[in-house]
Coordinates of C-alpha atoms in Angstrom, one line a residue:
M1 CA -43.4 -112.2 107.0
V2 CA -45.2 -115.1 105.2
P3 CA -45.4 -118.6 106.8
L4 CA -43.7 -121.0 104.5
E5 CA -46.4 -123.6 105.2
L6 CA -49.1 -121.3 104.0
L7 CA -47.0 -120.6 100.8
L8 CA -46.7 -124.3 100.1
L9 CA -50.5 -124.6 100.4
L10 CA -50.9 -121.7 97.9
I11 CA -48.5 -123.3 95.5
A12 CA -50.6 -126.5 95.7
I13 CA -53.8 -124.6 95.0
A14 CA -52.1 -122.9 92.0
A15 CA -51.1 -126.3 90.6
V16 CA -54.7 -127.6 90.9
A17 CA -55.9 -124.4 89.2
D18 CA -53.5 -124.9 86.4
L19 CA -54.9 -128.4 85.9
F20 CA -58.2 -126.7 84.8
T21 CA -56.9 -123.7 83.0
R22 CA -54.0 -125.5 81.3
R23 CA -52.2 -122.2 80.9
G24 CA -49.6 -122.2 83.7
I25 CA -50.7 -118.8 85.1
G26 CA -50.9 -120.2 88.6
A27 CA -47.4 -121.6 88.3
A28 CA -46.0 -118.3 87.1
L29 CA -47.6 -116.4 89.9
A30 CA -46.5 -118.9 92.5
G31 CA -43.0 -119.0 91.3
G32 CA -42.7 -115.2 90.9
F33 CA -44.2 -114.5 94.3
T34 CA -42.0 -117.0 96.1
T35 CA -38.9 -115.6 94.4
Y36 CA -39.9 -112.1 95.5
L37 CA -40.5 -113.2 99.1
A38 CA -37.2 -115.2 99.3
F39 CA -35.3 -112.2 97.9
R40 CA -36.8 -110.0 100.5
G41 CA -36.1 -112.5 103.3
E42 CA -39.8 -112.6 104.2
L43 CA -40.3 -116.4 104.4
H44 CA -40.3 -118.1 107.8
P45 CA -41.7 -121.4 109.1
A46 CA -44.7 -121.3 111.4
T47 CA -44.1 -124.7 112.8
Q48 CA -41.1 -126.9 113.9
L49 CA -41.7 -129.1 110.9
L50 CA -39.7 -126.7 108.6
R51 CA -36.5 -124.7 109.3
V52 CA -35.2 -121.8 107.2
G53 CA -31.6 -120.8 107.7
D54 CA -29.4 -118.7 105.4
Q55 CA -28.5 -121.6 103.1
T56 CA -32.1 -122.8 102.9
A57 CA -33.3 -119.3 102.1
Q58 CA -30.7 -119.0 99.3
L59 CA -31.7 -122.3 97.9
I60 CA -35.4 -121.4 97.9
F61 CA -34.6 -118.1 96.0
F62 CA -32.5 -120.0 93.5
I63 CA -35.0 -122.8 93.0
S64 CA -37.9 -120.4 92.6
G65 CA -36.1 -118.1 90.2
V66 CA -35.1 -120.9 87.9
Y67 CA -38.6 -122.4 88.2
T68 CA -40.2 -119.1 87.2
S69 CA -38.0 -118.8 84.1
I70 CA -38.8 -122.3 83.0
V71 CA -42.6 -121.8 83.6
L72 CA -42.6 -118.7 81.4
Y73 CA -40.7 -120.6 78.7
S74 CA -43.2 -123.5 79.1
M75 CA -46.2 -121.3 78.3
W76 CA -44.8 -121.1 74.8
Y77 CA -43.4 -124.7 74.6
V78 CA -46.4 -126.7 75.7
K79 CA -49.2 -124.7 74.2
D80 CA -49.8 -127.5 71.6
V81 CA -49.1 -130.4 74.0
E82 CA -52.2 -132.6 74.4
R83 CA -51.8 -133.2 78.1
R84 CA -51.2 -129.6 79.2
G85 CA -53.3 -129.9 82.3
W86 CA -51.4 -133.0 83.4
F87 CA -48.1 -131.2 82.7
W88 CA -49.0 -128.1 84.7
L89 CA -50.4 -130.0 87.7
W90 CA -47.2 -132.1 88.1
M91 CA -44.9 -129.2 87.5
G92 CA -46.5 -127.5 90.5
V93 CA -46.2 -130.7 92.6
F94 CA -42.5 -131.0 91.5
Y95 CA -41.8 -127.4 92.7
A96 CA -43.7 -127.7 96.0
S97 CA -42.0 -131.0 96.7
M98 CA -38.6 -129.6 96.2
L99 CA -39.3 -126.6 98.5
T100 CA -40.7 -129.0 101.1
F101 CA -37.6 -131.2 101.0
V102 CA -35.2 -128.3 101.2
A103 CA -36.9 -126.6 104.2
A104 CA -37.8 -129.8 106.1
D105 CA -36.5 -130.3 109.6
H106 CA -38.8 -133.2 110.6
W107 CA -37.6 -136.4 109.0
A108 CA -41.1 -137.4 107.9
V109 CA -41.7 -134.1 106.1
L110 CA -38.3 -134.5 104.4
M111 CA -39.5 -137.9 103.1
L112 CA -42.8 -136.3 102.0
G113 CA -40.9 -133.8 99.8
W114 CA -38.4 -136.5 98.6
G115 CA -41.2 -138.9 97.6
G116 CA -43.1 -136.1 96.0
L117 CA -40.2 -135.5 93.7
D118 CA -40.1 -139.2 92.7
L119 CA -43.9 -139.2 91.9
A120 CA -43.9 -135.9 90.0
S121 CA -40.9 -136.9 87.9
W122 CA -42.5 -140.2 87.0
A123 CA -45.7 -138.4 86.0
L124 CA -43.9 -135.7 84.0
I125 CA -41.9 -138.3 82.0
L126 CA -45.3 -139.7 81.0
T127 CA -46.5 -136.3 79.5
Y128 CA -46.2 -137.6 76.0
R129 CA -47.9 -140.8 74.8
D130 CA -45.9 -143.8 73.8
E131 CA -46.8 -143.3 70.1
E132 CA -45.5 -139.7 70.1
E133 CA -42.0 -139.6 68.7
A134 CA -41.2 -136.5 70.7
G135 CA -41.1 -138.7 73.8
W136 CA -38.8 -141.3 72.4
V137 CA -35.1 -141.7 73.4
G138 CA -32.7 -143.6 71.2
G139 CA -32.5 -144.5 67.5
G140 CA -34.1 -147.9 67.6
D141 CA -31.0 -149.9 66.5
V142 CA -30.1 -153.1 68.2
S143 CA -26.8 -153.7 70.1
G144 CA -25.9 -156.3 72.7
G145 CA -29.3 -157.9 72.3
L146 CA -31.1 -154.6 73.3
R147 CA -33.1 -152.3 71.1
W148 CA -31.9 -148.8 71.9
L149 CA -35.3 -147.1 71.9
W150 CA -37.2 -146.1 75.1
T151 CA -40.8 -144.9 75.0
P152 CA -42.2 -142.7 77.8
S153 CA -43.7 -145.7 79.7
A154 CA -40.4 -147.5 79.6
S155 CA -38.4 -144.4 80.6
A156 CA -40.8 -143.7 83.5
L157 CA -40.6 -147.2 84.7
R158 CA -36.8 -147.2 84.6
A159 CA -36.7 -143.9 86.5
I160 CA -39.2 -144.7 89.3
L161 CA -37.8 -148.2 90.0
T162 CA -34.2 -146.8 90.2
V163 CA -34.9 -143.8 92.4
E164 CA -37.1 -145.9 94.7
V165 CA -34.0 -147.9 95.6
G166 CA -32.8 -144.6 97.1
T167 CA -36.1 -143.8 98.7
A168 CA -36.3 -147.1 100.4
S169 CA -32.7 -146.6 101.6
L170 CA -33.5 -143.1 102.9
I171 CA -36.5 -144.3 104.8
A172 CA -34.4 -146.9 106.6
G173 CA -31.5 -144.6 107.2
L174 CA -33.6 -141.7 108.6
G175 CA -35.6 -144.2 110.6
L176 CA -32.5 -145.3 112.3
A177 CA -31.4 -141.7 112.9
A178 CA -34.9 -140.7 114.1
A179 CA -34.4 -142.8 117.3
Q180 CA -32.5 -139.7 118.6
S181 CA -35.3 -137.2 117.7
P182 CA -37.8 -136.7 114.9
Y183 CA -36.2 -133.3 114.2
I184 CA -33.0 -133.3 112.1
S185 CA -31.6 -130.2 113.8
H186 CA -31.6 -132.2 117.1
W187 CA -29.6 -135.1 115.7
H188 CA -26.0 -136.0 116.6
A189 CA -23.6 -138.1 114.6
L190 CA -25.3 -140.8 112.4
P191 CA -24.4 -144.4 112.9
D192 CA -22.4 -146.0 110.1
A193 CA -25.4 -148.0 108.9
A194 CA -27.6 -144.9 108.6
A195 CA -24.8 -143.0 106.9
A196 CA -24.4 -145.8 104.3
L197 CA -28.1 -145.8 103.6
V198 CA -28.1 -142.0 103.2
L199 CA -25.3 -142.3 100.7
I200 CA -27.2 -144.8 98.6
A201 CA -30.2 -142.5 98.6
A202 CA -28.1 -139.5 97.5
F203 CA -26.4 -141.5 94.7
A204 CA -29.6 -142.9 93.3
K205 CA -31.4 -139.5 93.3
A206 CA -28.4 -137.7 91.8
A207 CA -27.9 -140.4 89.1
Q208 CA -24.4 -141.4 90.3
L209 CA -22.8 -144.7 89.3
P210 CA -24.2 -147.3 89.1
F211 CA -27.6 -145.5 89.1
T212 CA -26.8 -143.2 86.2
D213 CA -28.7 -144.5 83.2
W214 CA -32.3 -143.6 84.4
L215 CA -31.4 -140.0 83.8
M216 CA -30.6 -140.5 80.1
T217 CA -33.9 -142.1 79.3
A218 CA -35.8 -139.6 81.4
M219 CA -35.4 -137.4 78.4
S220 CA -38.7 -138.8 77.2
A221 CA -40.2 -135.8 79.2
P222 CA -40.8 -132.5 77.4
T223 CA -37.8 -130.2 77.4
P224 CA -39.0 -127.8 80.1
V225 CA -39.3 -130.8 82.5
S226 CA -35.7 -131.7 81.7
A227 CA -34.7 -128.1 82.4
L228 CA -36.3 -128.2 85.8
L229 CA -35.3 -131.7 86.8
H230 CA -31.6 -131.2 85.9
S231 CA -31.1 -127.6 87.1
S232 CA -32.8 -127.1 90.5
T233 CA -35.0 -130.1 91.5
M234 CA -35.0 -133.9 91.6
V235 CA -31.3 -134.8 90.9
K236 CA -30.1 -131.8 92.9
A237 CA -31.9 -133.3 95.9
G238 CA -29.1 -135.9 96.2
P239 CA -26.2 -133.6 97.0
I240 CA -28.5 -131.2 98.9
L241 CA -29.4 -134.2 101.2
L242 CA -25.6 -134.6 101.8
L243 CA -25.3 -130.9 102.6
K244 CA -28.2 -131.0 105.0
L245 CA -26.7 -134.0 106.9
G246 CA -23.1 -133.2 106.2
G247 CA -22.2 -132.4 109.8
L248 CA -23.7 -135.7 111.0
M249 CA -21.9 -138.0 108.5
P250 CA -18.8 -140.0 109.5
Q251 CA -15.5 -139.1 107.9
W252 CA -15.4 -142.2 105.7
A253 CA -18.6 -141.1 104.0
G254 CA -16.8 -138.1 102.5
H255 CA -14.2 -140.4 100.9
V256 CA -16.9 -142.6 99.4
A257 CA -18.9 -139.7 98.1
F258 CA -15.7 -138.2 96.5
A259 CA -14.7 -141.5 94.8
V260 CA -18.2 -142.2 93.4
G261 CA -18.7 -138.5 92.4
I262 CA -15.4 -138.2 90.5
A263 CA -16.0 -141.6 88.8
T264 CA -19.4 -140.4 87.7
A265 CA -18.0 -137.0 86.6
L266 CA -15.6 -138.7 84.3
Y267 CA -18.1 -141.2 83.0
G268 CA -20.7 -138.6 82.3
G269 CA -18.3 -136.2 80.6
L270 CA -17.0 -138.9 78.2
V271 CA -20.5 -140.3 77.5
A272 CA -21.7 -136.7 76.6
L273 CA -19.1 -136.4 73.9
G274 CA -20.5 -139.5 72.1
Q275 CA -24.2 -138.6 72.1
R276 CA -26.3 -137.8 69.0
E277 CA -29.4 -136.5 70.7
P278 CA -28.8 -133.1 72.3
K279 CA -31.0 -133.8 75.3
V280 CA -29.2 -137.1 76.1
L281 CA -25.9 -135.2 75.7
L282 CA -27.1 -132.7 78.3
A283 CA -28.3 -135.5 80.6
A284 CA -24.9 -137.1 80.5
S285 CA -23.3 -133.8 81.3
T286 CA -25.7 -133.3 84.2
A287 CA -24.5 -136.7 85.7
S288 CA -20.9 -135.4 85.2
Y289 CA -21.5 -132.1 87.1
L290 CA -23.6 -133.8 89.7
G291 CA -20.6 -136.0 90.2
L292 CA -18.4 -133.0 91.0
I293 CA -21.1 -131.6 93.4
T294 CA -21.5 -134.9 95.1
A295 CA -17.7 -135.4 95.4
F296 CA -17.4 -132.1 97.4
A297 CA -20.7 -132.1 99.2
L298 CA -19.2 -133.6 102.4
T299 CA -15.6 -132.3 102.2
K300 CA -16.0 -128.9 100.6
P301 CA -19.6 -127.9 101.1
E302 CA -19.2 -124.2 100.2
E303 CA -17.7 -125.2 96.8
A304 CA -20.5 -127.7 96.3
V305 CA -23.2 -125.0 96.9
A306 CA -21.5 -122.6 94.5
L307 CA -21.4 -125.4 91.8
I308 CA -25.2 -126.1 92.4
Y309 CA -26.0 -122.4 91.6
A310 CA -23.7 -122.1 88.6
H311 CA -24.6 -125.4 87.1
G312 CA -28.3 -124.8 87.7
V313 CA -28.4 -121.5 85.9
A314 CA -26.3 -122.9 83.0
K315 CA -28.1 -126.2 82.6
A316 CA -31.6 -124.7 82.7
T317 CA -30.5 -122.3 80.0
L318 CA -28.9 -125.0 77.9
F319 CA -32.0 -127.2 78.0
M320 CA -34.3 -124.4 77.1
A321 CA -32.0 -123.3 74.2
V322 CA -31.9 -126.9 72.9
G323 CA -35.6 -127.2 73.3
H324 CA -36.1 -124.1 71.2
G325 CA -34.5 -125.8 68.3
I326 CA -36.4 -129.1 69.0
H327 CA -39.7 -127.3 69.1
L328 CA -39.2 -125.3 65.9
T329 CA -37.9 -128.2 63.8
H330 CA -40.1 -131.0 65.4
S331 CA -37.0 -133.1 65.6
R332 CA -35.1 -134.6 68.5
T333 CA -31.8 -133.8 66.6
P334 CA -32.2 -130.3 65.2
A335 CA -30.0 -129.4 62.3
A336 CA -30.1 -125.7 63.4
Y337 CA -30.9 -123.5 66.4
P338 CA -32.1 -119.9 66.5
L339 CA -29.4 -117.3 67.0
P340 CA -30.6 -116.5 70.6
A341 CA -30.3 -120.2 71.5
K342 CA -26.7 -120.2 70.2
V343 CA -25.9 -117.1 72.2
A344 CA -27.4 -118.6 75.4
M345 CA -25.5 -121.8 74.8
A346 CA -22.2 -119.9 74.5
L347 CA -23.0 -117.9 77.7
S348 CA -23.8 -121.1 79.5
L349 CA -20.5 -122.7 78.4
L350 CA -18.6 -119.7 79.8
T351 CA -20.5 -120.0 83.1
L352 CA -19.6 -123.7 83.4
L353 CA -16.0 -123.0 82.6
G354 CA -15.8 -120.3 85.3
L355 CA -15.5 -117.4 82.9
T356 CA -18.5 -115.4 84.0
P357 CA -18.9 -114.0 87.6
L358 CA -21.2 -116.7 88.8
G359 CA -19.0 -119.4 87.2
A360 CA -15.9 -117.7 88.8
E361 CA -17.6 -118.0 92.2
A362 CA -18.0 -121.7 91.6
K363 CA -14.4 -122.1 90.5
A364 CA -13.0 -119.8 93.2
H365 CA -11.5 -122.6 95.3
A366 CA -11.4 -125.4 92.7
D367 CA -8.2 -127.4 92.4
P368 CA -6.3 -127.1 89.0
W369 CA -6.7 -130.8 88.2
L370 CA -10.5 -130.1 87.7
L371 CA -9.5 -128.5 84.4
I372 CA -9.9 -132.0 82.9
F373 CA -13.7 -131.8 83.5
S374 CA -13.8 -128.3 82.2
A375 CA -12.2 -129.3 79.0
L376 CA -14.7 -132.1 78.6
T377 CA -17.5 -129.5 79.1
A378 CA -16.0 -127.3 76.4
G379 CA -16.0 -130.4 74.1
Y380 CA -19.6 -131.5 74.5
V381 CA -21.2 -128.0 74.6
G382 CA -18.9 -127.1 71.7
K383 CA -20.4 -130.0 69.9
L384 CA -23.9 -128.5 70.2
L385 CA -22.6 -125.2 68.8
A386 CA -20.3 -126.5 66.1
K387 CA -22.4 -129.3 64.6
S388 CA -25.5 -127.3 64.0
G389 CA -26.5 -124.4 61.9
T390 CA -28.0 -121.0 62.9
A391 CA -31.5 -120.0 62.1
A392 CA -32.9 -116.5 62.0
G393 CA -35.5 -115.2 64.4
G394 CA -36.8 -116.8 67.6
W395 CA -36.1 -113.9 69.9
D396 CA -39.6 -113.8 71.4
A397 CA -39.6 -117.3 72.8
A398 CA -36.0 -116.9 73.9
L399 CA -36.6 -114.1 76.5
P400 CA -36.9 -116.4 79.6
Y401 CA -33.7 -118.3 79.0
L402 CA -31.7 -115.4 77.8
T403 CA -32.7 -113.5 80.9
L404 CA -31.7 -116.5 83.1
S405 CA -28.4 -116.8 81.3
L406 CA -27.6 -113.2 82.3
A407 CA -28.0 -114.1 85.9
A408 CA -24.5 -115.4 85.6
F409 CA -23.5 -111.7 85.8
A410 CA -25.5 -110.9 89.0
V411 CA -22.6 -111.5 91.4
A412 CA -19.4 -109.4 91.6
K413 CA -16.5 -111.8 91.0
M414 CA -13.6 -111.5 88.6
P415 CA -12.9 -114.8 86.7
N416 CA -9.5 -116.5 87.0
F417 CA -8.4 -116.8 83.4
F418 CA -6.5 -120.0 84.2
W419 CA -9.8 -121.7 83.5
A420 CA -9.8 -120.3 79.9
L421 CA -7.3 -123.1 79.2
A422 CA -10.3 -125.4 79.2
L423 CA -11.4 -123.8 75.9
A424 CA -8.8 -126.1 74.3
G425 CA -11.4 -128.8 74.9
L426 CA -13.4 -127.3 72.0
L427 CA -11.2 -129.4 69.8
L428 CA -13.1 -132.4 71.2
A429 CA -16.2 -131.1 69.5
K430 CA -14.8 -132.2 66.1
T431 CA -14.0 -135.7 67.2
S432 CA -15.9 -138.6 65.5
E433 CA -18.4 -140.5 67.4
Y434 CA -16.9 -143.4 69.4
T435 CA -19.2 -146.4 69.8
P436 CA -18.5 -147.1 73.5
L437 CA -19.4 -143.5 74.3
Y438 CA -22.6 -143.5 72.2
R439 CA -23.6 -146.8 73.9
R440 CA -22.9 -145.3 77.3
F441 CA -20.3 -148.0 77.9
W442 CA -23.3 -150.4 77.6
L443 CA -24.7 -149.5 81.0
P444 CA -28.2 -149.8 79.6
L445 CA -27.6 -153.5 79.2
A446 CA -27.2 -153.8 83.0
Y447 CA -30.5 -151.9 83.4
D448 CA -32.6 -153.6 80.9
L449 CA -31.2 -157.1 80.5
I450 CA -28.8 -158.1 83.4
A451 CA -30.5 -156.5 86.4
P452 CA -34.0 -158.0 85.7
R453 CA -32.5 -161.5 85.3
L454 CA -30.5 -161.2 88.5
L455 CA -33.5 -159.9 90.3
A456 CA -35.6 -162.8 89.0
A457 CA -32.9 -165.3 90.0
L458 CA -32.7 -163.7 93.5
T459 CA -36.4 -163.8 93.8
R460 CA -36.5 -167.5 93.0
A461 CA -33.7 -168.3 95.5
V462 CA -35.4 -166.3 98.2
A463 CA -38.7 -168.1 97.4
K464 CA -37.1 -171.5 97.7
F465 CA -35.5 -170.7 101.0
D466 CA -38.7 -169.1 102.2
G467 CA -40.6 -172.3 101.2
Y468 CA -38.1 -174.4 103.1
V469 CA -38.6 -172.3 106.3
D470 CA -42.4 -172.4 105.9
R471 CA -42.3 -176.3 105.7
K472 CA -40.2 -176.5 108.8
L473 CA -42.6 -174.1 110.6
M474 CA -45.6 -176.2 109.5
G475 CA -44.0 -179.3 111.0
L476 CA -44.1 -177.9 114.5
P477 CA -46.6 -179.2 117.2
S478 CA -50.2 -178.2 116.8
V479 CA -50.3 -175.0 118.9
W480 CA -47.1 -173.6 117.4
G481 CA -48.2 -175.0 114.0
S482 CA -51.3 -172.8 114.0
L483 CA -49.2 -169.7 114.7
A484 CA -46.6 -170.8 112.2
S485 CA -49.4 -171.2 109.6
T486 CA -50.6 -167.7 110.2
V487 CA -47.1 -166.3 109.9
A488 CA -46.4 -168.3 106.7
A489 CA -49.6 -167.0 105.1
L490 CA -48.8 -163.4 106.0
D491 CA -45.2 -163.9 104.8
K492 CA -46.5 -165.2 101.5
S493 CA -48.8 -162.3 101.0
I494 CA -46.0 -159.8 101.7
D495 CA -43.7 -161.6 99.2
L496 CA -46.4 -161.6 96.6
A497 CA -46.9 -157.9 97.0
L498 CA -43.3 -156.9 97.0
H499 CA -42.0 -159.3 94.3
G500 CA -45.0 -159.5 92.1
L501 CA -47.9 -157.1 92.5
L502 CA -45.9 -153.9 93.2
P503 CA -43.5 -154.0 90.2
T504 CA -46.3 -155.2 88.0
A505 CA -48.6 -152.4 89.2
V506 CA -46.0 -149.7 88.5
K507 CA -45.3 -151.1 85.0
T508 CA -49.1 -151.3 84.3
A509 CA -49.7 -147.8 85.6
S510 CA -46.8 -146.4 83.4
L511 CA -48.2 -148.1 80.3
Q512 CA -51.8 -147.0 81.0
V513 CA -50.9 -143.4 81.6
A514 CA -48.7 -143.3 78.5
R515 CA -51.7 -144.6 76.4
R516 CA -54.8 -143.0 77.8
N517 CA -56.1 -139.5 78.6
F518 CA -56.5 -139.2 82.4
E519 CA -57.2 -135.5 82.5
Y520 CA -61.0 -136.0 83.0
Y521 CA -60.3 -138.1 86.2
L522 CA -57.8 -135.5 87.3
Y523 CA -60.4 -132.8 86.9
V524 CA -62.7 -134.7 89.2
A525 CA -60.0 -135.3 91.7
G526 CA -58.8 -131.7 91.4
V527 CA -62.2 -130.3 92.4
G528 CA -62.0 -132.3 95.7
V529 CA -58.3 -131.5 96.3
G530 CA -58.8 -127.9 95.5
A531 CA -61.7 -127.5 97.9
L532 CA -59.7 -129.2 100.6
L533 CA -56.7 -126.9 100.0
V534 CA -58.9 -123.8 100.1
I535 CA -60.5 -124.9 103.4
L536 CA -57.0 -125.6 104.9
T537 CA -55.8 -122.2 103.8
W538 CA -58.9 -120.5 105.3
L539 CA -58.4 -122.3 108.6
W540 CA -54.7 -121.4 108.6
T541 CA -55.4 -117.7 108.1
R542 CA -58.2 -117.4 110.6

């Protein structure tokens, strides 16, 4: 048996090593070793901070297997990327953060993993520089007063500011619940306020309405990052949070999750049909499937878990197959894909429709009306297949994702061929582009134009009210006036930090990282962090 805490330390050491070697060997060894241990059932927590039950062990095996496949693929994909050290470091942090979140039993450790996912995703979106076209999202045309082009720094800023709404909500919600005990396994029913905050956190992380659009522009990251983020980390943390706390949530929370999830599933499926960039198409489809998983996470948890596995395998495969074409053609909209990529896309479509054994497991208890979403799936994946040519070769780079796609046959389950009716949705692949779908129903306008103005107006209103309160406090008698003056000064500094300095600092950091090469500084920091991790590991094993 291997202590999970020790394994997380080793994964961190491997990430720091990859910063220096820039080859990903540490990531491959860490992912492969963890997959092996999880398969053998040889992982256990050495402290009360983590808890590994059957579902957690299965999730660790699933996450690690998908991660290892993506790492092997990344060794080929990023070999010419300038910031390879940056990429490999944050991929390791991403992976370790997800395992920490999944296994956490102490609420503060859960927040550590949750926050690590936020930070790593922000950093990975910034892998490309702003001037590198490979990191752009959108065509640059203008609609509704907004230019539809997002650079890595703009995409990273949108992502981190959106998901931090969820992080702030989760801190508050878990803080309320932690009054019972710091350990989640000791909690009883959550109060309504805490449950509402947990829902907001899950919706923001999983890109559910109205938080959906950050996921589209996060496509500024290299394709392997998208494959990992969409399949088994980051956005999956939203519904997994609901699964972890499902037995503690009030009944009304299940109804809210169902309504928001189904609305997002329909929105994402329709938007996917109208996209020109394959990665944005897949991002919209992720929002759609996450909608279904979120909808059932509290009411049908077994079905939600099965969807997590089937969607994870299929979506990682789809992103790697699409990335194969992007990498070979040096275009965000490839005109053709290698034959193995087309084969993998077709297998992934069958899995999402429930026509492979793993897909059949996910559809085993699905209601017939969900055929609507399966038909949409056939339409947008069919669009990838039908509106592109087929190129020869490419089998060497395809091995990781072809192998992963075959994982859909690793379970013994006969498909219900009722779901084959969804193949009629392939007709949607031939439909012409509809402007509202391509514009994502103009949700980006709310992100980039409306929300900033509303926030600025709210900030001004709060500042005026705050100033009024400060003037009243300053008018108090001398003794109380001194105290009031101190409170007012402290209040002003907090307001300045939250409303001015913090957002400006995040924006500035995003721009600077997107423009400069920080790997030298990372090397210096990596030496210190690596030494610390080695010392901690040595102390642990004594």
